[in-house]
Each structure stands twice: as C-alpha cells, then as structure tokens.
Short mmCIF file of C-alpha atoms and ligand atoms in Angstrom, two decimals:
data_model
loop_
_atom_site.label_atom_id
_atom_site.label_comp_id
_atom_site.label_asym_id
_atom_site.label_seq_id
_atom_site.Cartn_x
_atom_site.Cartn_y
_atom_site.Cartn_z
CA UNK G 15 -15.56 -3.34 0.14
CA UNK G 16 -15.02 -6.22 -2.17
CA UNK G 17 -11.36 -7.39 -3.19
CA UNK G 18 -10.77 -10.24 -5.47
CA UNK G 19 -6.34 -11.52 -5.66
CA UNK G 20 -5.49 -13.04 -8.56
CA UNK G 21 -1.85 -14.94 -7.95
CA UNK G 22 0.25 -18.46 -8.82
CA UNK G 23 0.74 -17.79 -5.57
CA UNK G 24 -2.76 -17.76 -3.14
CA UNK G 25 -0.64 -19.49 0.09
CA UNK G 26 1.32 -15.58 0.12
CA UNK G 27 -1.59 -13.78 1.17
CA UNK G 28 -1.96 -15.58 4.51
CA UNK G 29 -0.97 -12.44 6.45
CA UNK G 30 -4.55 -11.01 5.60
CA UNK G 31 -6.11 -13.27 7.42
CA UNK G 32 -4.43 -11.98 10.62
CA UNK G 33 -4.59 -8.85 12.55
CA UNK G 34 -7.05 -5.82 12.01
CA UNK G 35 -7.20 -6.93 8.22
CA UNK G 36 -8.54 -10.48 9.29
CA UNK G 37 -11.00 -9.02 11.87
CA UNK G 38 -11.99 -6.41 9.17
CA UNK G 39 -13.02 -9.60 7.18
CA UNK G 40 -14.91 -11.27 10.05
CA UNK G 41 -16.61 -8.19 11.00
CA UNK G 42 -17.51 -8.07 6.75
CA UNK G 43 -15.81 -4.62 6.57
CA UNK G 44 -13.79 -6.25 3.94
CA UNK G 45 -15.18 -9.12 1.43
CA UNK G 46 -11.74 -10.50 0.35
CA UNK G 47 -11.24 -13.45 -1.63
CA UNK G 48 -7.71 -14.95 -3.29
CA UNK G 49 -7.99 -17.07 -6.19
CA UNK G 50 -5.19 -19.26 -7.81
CA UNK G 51 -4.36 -17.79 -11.46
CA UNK G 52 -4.18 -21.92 -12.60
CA UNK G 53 -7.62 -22.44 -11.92
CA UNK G 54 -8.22 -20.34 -15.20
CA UNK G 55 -5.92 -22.94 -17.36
CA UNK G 56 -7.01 -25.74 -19.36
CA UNK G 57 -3.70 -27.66 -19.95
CA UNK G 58 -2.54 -30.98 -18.21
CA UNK G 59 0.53 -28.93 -16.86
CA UNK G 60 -1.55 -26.06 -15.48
CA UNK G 61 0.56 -23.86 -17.62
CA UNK G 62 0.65 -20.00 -17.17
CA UNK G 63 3.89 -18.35 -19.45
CA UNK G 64 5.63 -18.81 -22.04
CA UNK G 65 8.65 -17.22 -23.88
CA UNK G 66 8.22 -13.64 -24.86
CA UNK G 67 8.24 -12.44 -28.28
CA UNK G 68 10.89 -10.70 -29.38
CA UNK G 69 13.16 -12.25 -27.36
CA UNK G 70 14.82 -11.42 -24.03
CA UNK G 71 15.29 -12.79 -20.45
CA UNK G 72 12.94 -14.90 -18.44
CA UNK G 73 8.91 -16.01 -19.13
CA UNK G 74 6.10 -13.74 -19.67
CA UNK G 75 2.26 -14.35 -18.36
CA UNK G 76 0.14 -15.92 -20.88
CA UNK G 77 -2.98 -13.79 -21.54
CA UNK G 78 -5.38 -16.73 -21.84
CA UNK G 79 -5.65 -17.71 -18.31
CA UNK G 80 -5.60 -13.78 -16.86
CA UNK G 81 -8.96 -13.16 -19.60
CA UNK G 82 -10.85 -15.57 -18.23
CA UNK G 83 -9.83 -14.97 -14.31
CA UNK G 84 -10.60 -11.17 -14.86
CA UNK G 85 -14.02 -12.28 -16.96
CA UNK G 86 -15.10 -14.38 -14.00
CA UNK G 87 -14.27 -12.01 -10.99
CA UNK G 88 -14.73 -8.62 -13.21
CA UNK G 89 -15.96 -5.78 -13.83
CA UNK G 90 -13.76 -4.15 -10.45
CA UNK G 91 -11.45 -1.90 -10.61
CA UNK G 92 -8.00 -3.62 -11.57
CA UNK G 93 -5.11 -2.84 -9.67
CA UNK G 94 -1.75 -4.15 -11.33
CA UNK G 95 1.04 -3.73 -9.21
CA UNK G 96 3.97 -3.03 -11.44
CA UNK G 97 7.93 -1.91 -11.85
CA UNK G 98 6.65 0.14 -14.56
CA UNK G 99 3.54 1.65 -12.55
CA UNK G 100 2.76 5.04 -11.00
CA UNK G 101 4.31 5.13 -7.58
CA UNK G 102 1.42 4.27 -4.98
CA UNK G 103 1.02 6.74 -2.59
CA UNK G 104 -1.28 7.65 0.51
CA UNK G 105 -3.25 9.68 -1.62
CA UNK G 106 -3.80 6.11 -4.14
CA UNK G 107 -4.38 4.47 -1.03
CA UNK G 108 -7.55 7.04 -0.23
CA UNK G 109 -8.77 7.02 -3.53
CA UNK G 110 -9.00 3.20 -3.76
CA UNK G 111 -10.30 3.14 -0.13
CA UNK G 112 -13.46 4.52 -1.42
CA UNK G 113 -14.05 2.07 -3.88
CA UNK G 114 -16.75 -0.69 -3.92
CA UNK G 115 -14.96 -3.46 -5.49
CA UNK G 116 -10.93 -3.78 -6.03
CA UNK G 117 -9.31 -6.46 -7.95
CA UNK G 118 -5.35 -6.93 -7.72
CA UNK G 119 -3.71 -9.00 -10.47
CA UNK G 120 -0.19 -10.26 -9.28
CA UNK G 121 2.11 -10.71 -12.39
CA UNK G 122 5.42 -12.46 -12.05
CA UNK G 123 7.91 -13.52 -13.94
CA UNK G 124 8.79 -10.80 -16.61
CA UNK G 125 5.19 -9.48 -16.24
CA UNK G 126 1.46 -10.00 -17.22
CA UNK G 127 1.16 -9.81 -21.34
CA UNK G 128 0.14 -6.33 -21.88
CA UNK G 129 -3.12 -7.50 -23.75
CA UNK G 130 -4.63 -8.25 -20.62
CA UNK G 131 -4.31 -4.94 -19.44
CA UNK G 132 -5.31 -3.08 -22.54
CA UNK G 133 -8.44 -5.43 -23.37
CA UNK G 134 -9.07 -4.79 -19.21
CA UNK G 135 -9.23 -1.30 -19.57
CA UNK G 136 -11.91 -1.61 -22.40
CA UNK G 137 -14.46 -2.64 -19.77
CA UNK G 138 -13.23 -1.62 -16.42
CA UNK G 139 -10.98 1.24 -14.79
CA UNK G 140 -7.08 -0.15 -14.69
CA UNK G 141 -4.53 1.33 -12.09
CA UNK G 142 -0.93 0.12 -12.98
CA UNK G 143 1.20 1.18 -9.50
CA UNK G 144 4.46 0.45 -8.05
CA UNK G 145 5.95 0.29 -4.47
CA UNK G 146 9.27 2.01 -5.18
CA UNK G 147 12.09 2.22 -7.39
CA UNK G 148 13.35 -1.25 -6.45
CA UNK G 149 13.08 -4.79 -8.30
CA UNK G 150 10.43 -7.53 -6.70
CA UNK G 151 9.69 -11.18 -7.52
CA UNK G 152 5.91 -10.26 -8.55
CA UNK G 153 3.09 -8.40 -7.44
CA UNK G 154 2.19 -10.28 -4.22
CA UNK G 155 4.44 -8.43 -1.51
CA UNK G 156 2.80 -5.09 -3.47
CA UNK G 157 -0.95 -6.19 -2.77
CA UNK G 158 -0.05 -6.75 0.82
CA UNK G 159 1.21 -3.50 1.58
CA UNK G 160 -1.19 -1.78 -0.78
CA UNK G 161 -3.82 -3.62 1.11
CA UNK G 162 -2.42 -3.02 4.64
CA UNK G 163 -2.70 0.70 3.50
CA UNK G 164 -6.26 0.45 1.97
CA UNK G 165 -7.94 -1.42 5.01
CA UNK G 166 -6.59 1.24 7.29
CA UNK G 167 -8.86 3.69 6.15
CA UNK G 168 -11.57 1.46 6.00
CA UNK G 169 -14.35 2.95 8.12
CA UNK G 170 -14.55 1.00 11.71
CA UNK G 171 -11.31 -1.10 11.22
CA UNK G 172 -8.91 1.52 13.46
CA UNK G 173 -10.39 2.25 16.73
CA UNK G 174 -9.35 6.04 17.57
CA UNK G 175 -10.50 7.53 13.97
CA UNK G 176 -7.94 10.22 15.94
CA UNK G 177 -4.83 8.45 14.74
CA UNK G 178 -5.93 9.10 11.18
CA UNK G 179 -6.15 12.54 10.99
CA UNK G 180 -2.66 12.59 13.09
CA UNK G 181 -1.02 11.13 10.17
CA UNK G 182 2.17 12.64 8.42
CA UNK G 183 1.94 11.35 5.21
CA UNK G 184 -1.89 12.58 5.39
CA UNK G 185 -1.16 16.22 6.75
CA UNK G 186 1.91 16.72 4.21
CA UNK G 187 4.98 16.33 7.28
CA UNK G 188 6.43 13.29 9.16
CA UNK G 189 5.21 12.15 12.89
CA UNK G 190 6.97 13.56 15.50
CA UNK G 191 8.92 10.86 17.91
CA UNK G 192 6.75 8.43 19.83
CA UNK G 193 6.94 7.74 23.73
CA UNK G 194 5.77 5.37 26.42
CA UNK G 195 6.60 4.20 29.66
CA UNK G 196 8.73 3.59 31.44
CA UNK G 197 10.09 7.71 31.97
CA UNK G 198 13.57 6.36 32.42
CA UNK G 199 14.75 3.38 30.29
CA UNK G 200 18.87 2.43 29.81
CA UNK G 201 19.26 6.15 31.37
CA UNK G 202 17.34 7.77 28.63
CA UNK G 203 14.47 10.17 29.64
CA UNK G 204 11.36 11.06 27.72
CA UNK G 205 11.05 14.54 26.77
CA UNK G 206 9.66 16.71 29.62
CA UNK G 207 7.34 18.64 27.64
CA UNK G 208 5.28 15.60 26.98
CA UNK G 209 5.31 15.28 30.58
CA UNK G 210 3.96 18.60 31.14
CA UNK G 211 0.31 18.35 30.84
CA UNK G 212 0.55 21.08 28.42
CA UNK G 213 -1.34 20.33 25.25
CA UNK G 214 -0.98 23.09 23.58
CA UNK G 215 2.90 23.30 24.19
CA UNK G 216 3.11 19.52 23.28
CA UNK G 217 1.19 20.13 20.12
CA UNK G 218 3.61 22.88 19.47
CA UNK G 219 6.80 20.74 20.05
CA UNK G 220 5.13 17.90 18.21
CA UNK G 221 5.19 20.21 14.96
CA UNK G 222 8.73 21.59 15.54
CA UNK G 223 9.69 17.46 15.43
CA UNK G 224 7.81 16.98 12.59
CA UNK G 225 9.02 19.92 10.51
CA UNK G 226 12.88 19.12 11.49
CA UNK G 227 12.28 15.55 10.24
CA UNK G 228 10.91 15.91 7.26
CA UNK G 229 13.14 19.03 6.70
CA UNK G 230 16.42 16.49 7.23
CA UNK G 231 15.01 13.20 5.75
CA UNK G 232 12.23 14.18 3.37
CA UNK G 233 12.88 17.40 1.82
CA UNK G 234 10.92 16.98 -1.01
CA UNK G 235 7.73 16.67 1.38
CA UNK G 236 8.75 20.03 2.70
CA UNK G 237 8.50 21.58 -0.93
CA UNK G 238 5.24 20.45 -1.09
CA UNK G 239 4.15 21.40 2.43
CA UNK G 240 1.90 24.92 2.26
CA UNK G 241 3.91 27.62 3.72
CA UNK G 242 0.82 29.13 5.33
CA UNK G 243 0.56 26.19 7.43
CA UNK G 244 3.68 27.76 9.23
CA UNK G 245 3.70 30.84 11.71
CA UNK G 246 6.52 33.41 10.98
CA UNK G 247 8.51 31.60 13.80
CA UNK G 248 8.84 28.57 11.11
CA UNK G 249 9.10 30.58 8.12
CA UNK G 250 12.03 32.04 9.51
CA UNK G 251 14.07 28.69 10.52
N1 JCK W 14 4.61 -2.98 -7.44
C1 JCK W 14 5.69 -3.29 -7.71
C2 JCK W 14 7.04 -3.61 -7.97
C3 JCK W 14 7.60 -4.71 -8.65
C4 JCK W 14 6.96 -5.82 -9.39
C5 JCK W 14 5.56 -5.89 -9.48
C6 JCK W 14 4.97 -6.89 -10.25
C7 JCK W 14 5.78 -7.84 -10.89
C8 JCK W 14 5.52 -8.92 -11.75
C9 JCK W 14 6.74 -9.51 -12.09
N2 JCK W 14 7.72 -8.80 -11.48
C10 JCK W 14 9.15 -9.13 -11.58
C11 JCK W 14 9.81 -8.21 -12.57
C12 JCK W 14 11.00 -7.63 -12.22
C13 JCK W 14 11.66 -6.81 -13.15
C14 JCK W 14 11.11 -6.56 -14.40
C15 JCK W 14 11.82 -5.68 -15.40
N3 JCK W 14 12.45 -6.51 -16.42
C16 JCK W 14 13.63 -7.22 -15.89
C17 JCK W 14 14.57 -7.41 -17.06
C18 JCK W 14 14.07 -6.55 -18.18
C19 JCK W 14 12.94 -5.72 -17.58
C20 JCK W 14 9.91 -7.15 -14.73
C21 JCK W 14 9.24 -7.97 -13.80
C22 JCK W 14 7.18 -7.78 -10.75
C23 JCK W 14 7.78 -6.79 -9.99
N4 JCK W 14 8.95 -4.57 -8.60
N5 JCK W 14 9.25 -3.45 -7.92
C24 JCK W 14 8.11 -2.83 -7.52
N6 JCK W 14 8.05 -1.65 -6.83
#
C-alpha cells in the first residue's frame, strides 16, 4: 500500500516511523511518504491561508498550494480528516485497508478551502471522516490514528492473524477483560475459569464479559449486535 501525508506539519508524523507501522515500512508492507504542504507555495513567506470570505474567526487554507500538492502526489484516494466528516469507524478502516494508494490531506486552521475538495473529487474518490464529536488543532493527530488502524490490517504486519478475528469492534461486542501473570498481584486473583484449561468454558465466559460490557458501556453496539448470535440463555438476560 502506498500513502502520501500532506501537512504544515511533516515533523508530527514521527510516530510512524516507530513500532509495527515503521517495520511495516521497512519490510515495504507500507510505502509511506510525508510531504510539507509549503513545498507547493511560490511566495517569499511560504504562505498557506488567508482570511476567509465572508468573514468569521481564524484563517482558512489557500487552495493554490493543496492543487498542486494533490496534482503531484494524485490520483489516490483522498482522505480528509474533518470536524464535519463521517465518523471513521472499523468498518472505514477495512475498506481503506484494501486500497492501493491512500492520500491524507491535513487541514488546519479553520479548514482546507472547499474547492480543493470538490475539484479533488472530479478526478479521484474523496473520503471526508472525523475521529469523534470533539474539536482538534488539524488533521494530523486524525491520520495517525486512522493510520494506526489501517496498518493493522495490513496483511503480515500483526503476527497471530488470530487477534484479528478476536476483535470486538470487528465481531459487533467489546473484548472481554485481559489477564497475565502473576495469578496473585496486590491480593487480586485472576479469574479461575481462565485457569481451568477449559476452552470451551473460557470461550463461554469470555462472551458473557463481552456482552455485559458492551450491554453497560456501549448499548448502542448491542442494538446492532444480531440476536441470533445469542443462545436463549442470553436472549433471556
Ligand atoms: N478528524 C477530525 C477532527 C477534527 C479536525 C480535523 C481537521 C481539521 C483541520 C482544522 N481543524 C481545526 C478546526 C476546528 C474547528 C472547526 C470548526 N469551526 C470553528 C469555529 C467555526 C467552525 C474547524 C477547524 C481540524 C479539526 N476535529 N475534531 C475531529 N474529530
């Protein structure tokens, strides 16, 4: 997979270079390149917004320097993380997993002019997406998690392909708690049943977590969760 970053900001995305994402880059699982938005502008003062029309608080993008930045490192498709975009969810992150070559345009300020994304879409898909109902600085902090998300499911970055398909947000319910040693820690014991040996009790009680999770902290997962997925036990609770 190819990524191009677009940002006034290329020092932010140092954290790719680290972890499974970096080794996914030496192992050319993932081509990724981050260019500096300024390198597109032709002033002395490197300049990249301006006041918006209309009025109203703070700068917006200029569209200049974002048409020729998308012209050299287009056609992709454009990922513009956004307060106003579609919520990004596991399902996004699939979708764009699957996807030869992704390029992530990091407004700040007030945002990108909206030209850029309108004469984008005339040539190239454009995704608009946001992390949450919250207020960022810009796009960066978005491209990082949407890329920690994307590279996850990037064939031959996680080891045990297992821990994928054990995934709450994937099968529709929160995990279950997690464990390790030591048994006894600060007088607290680890649940005996996943000291057992008995997988298909501990699969059992692993569900029964997961359902009383999400039924207490994500309810409207549970609407969505097929009922036929539960035994008459569950259906009953
Ligand atoms: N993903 C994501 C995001 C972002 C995000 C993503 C990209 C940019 C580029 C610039 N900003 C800053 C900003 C903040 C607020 C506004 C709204 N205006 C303020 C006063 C009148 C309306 C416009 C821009 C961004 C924020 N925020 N939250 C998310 N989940």
């Amino acid at each position: 997979m190819r990524v191009d970053i677009i940002s006034i900001f290329p020092d932010y995305f140092a954290p790719l270079e680290l972890s499974l994402i970096g080794k996914a880059r030496t192992t050319g699982l993932l081509d990724l390149s981050v260019h500096d938005l300024r390198t597109w502008t032709s002033d002395v003062h490197r300049t990249v917004d301006d006041t918006p029309y209309g009025g109203g608080p703070g700068m917006v993008m200029r569209p200049e320097p974002w048409g020729q930045a998308l012209d050299a490192v287009g056609p992709g498709t454009l990922v513009v993380p956004s307060p106003v975009g579609k919520p990004f969810t596991q399902a996004d992150a699939y979708e764009l997993a699957a996807l030869e070559h992704l390029i992530f345009a990091c407004g700040r300020y007030e945002g990108i002019d909206q030209r850029v994304i309108d004469d984008a879409a005339s040539r190239m898909p454009v995704r608009e997406v946001s992390l949450g109902d919250y207020v960022l600085f810009g796009g960066e902090v978005a491209v990082i998690v949407i890329m920690e998300a994307i590279t996850r499911l990037l064939p031959g970055v996680l080891g045990n392909a297992d821990s994928l398909t054990e995934e709450s947000h994937a099968a529709g319910l929160l995990e279950a708690p997690v464990y390790t040693k030591p048994a006894s820690w600060r007088d607290r014991e680890v649940p005996d049943i996943l000291r057992s040996g008995d997988h298909g009790r501990i699969a059992r009680w692993r569900r029964d977590q997961s359902l009383s999770r999400t039924a207490s902290r994500r309810p409207d997962m549970m609407a969505a969760y097929p009922l036929d997925h539960l035994d008459k036990a569950d259906r009953k609770a």
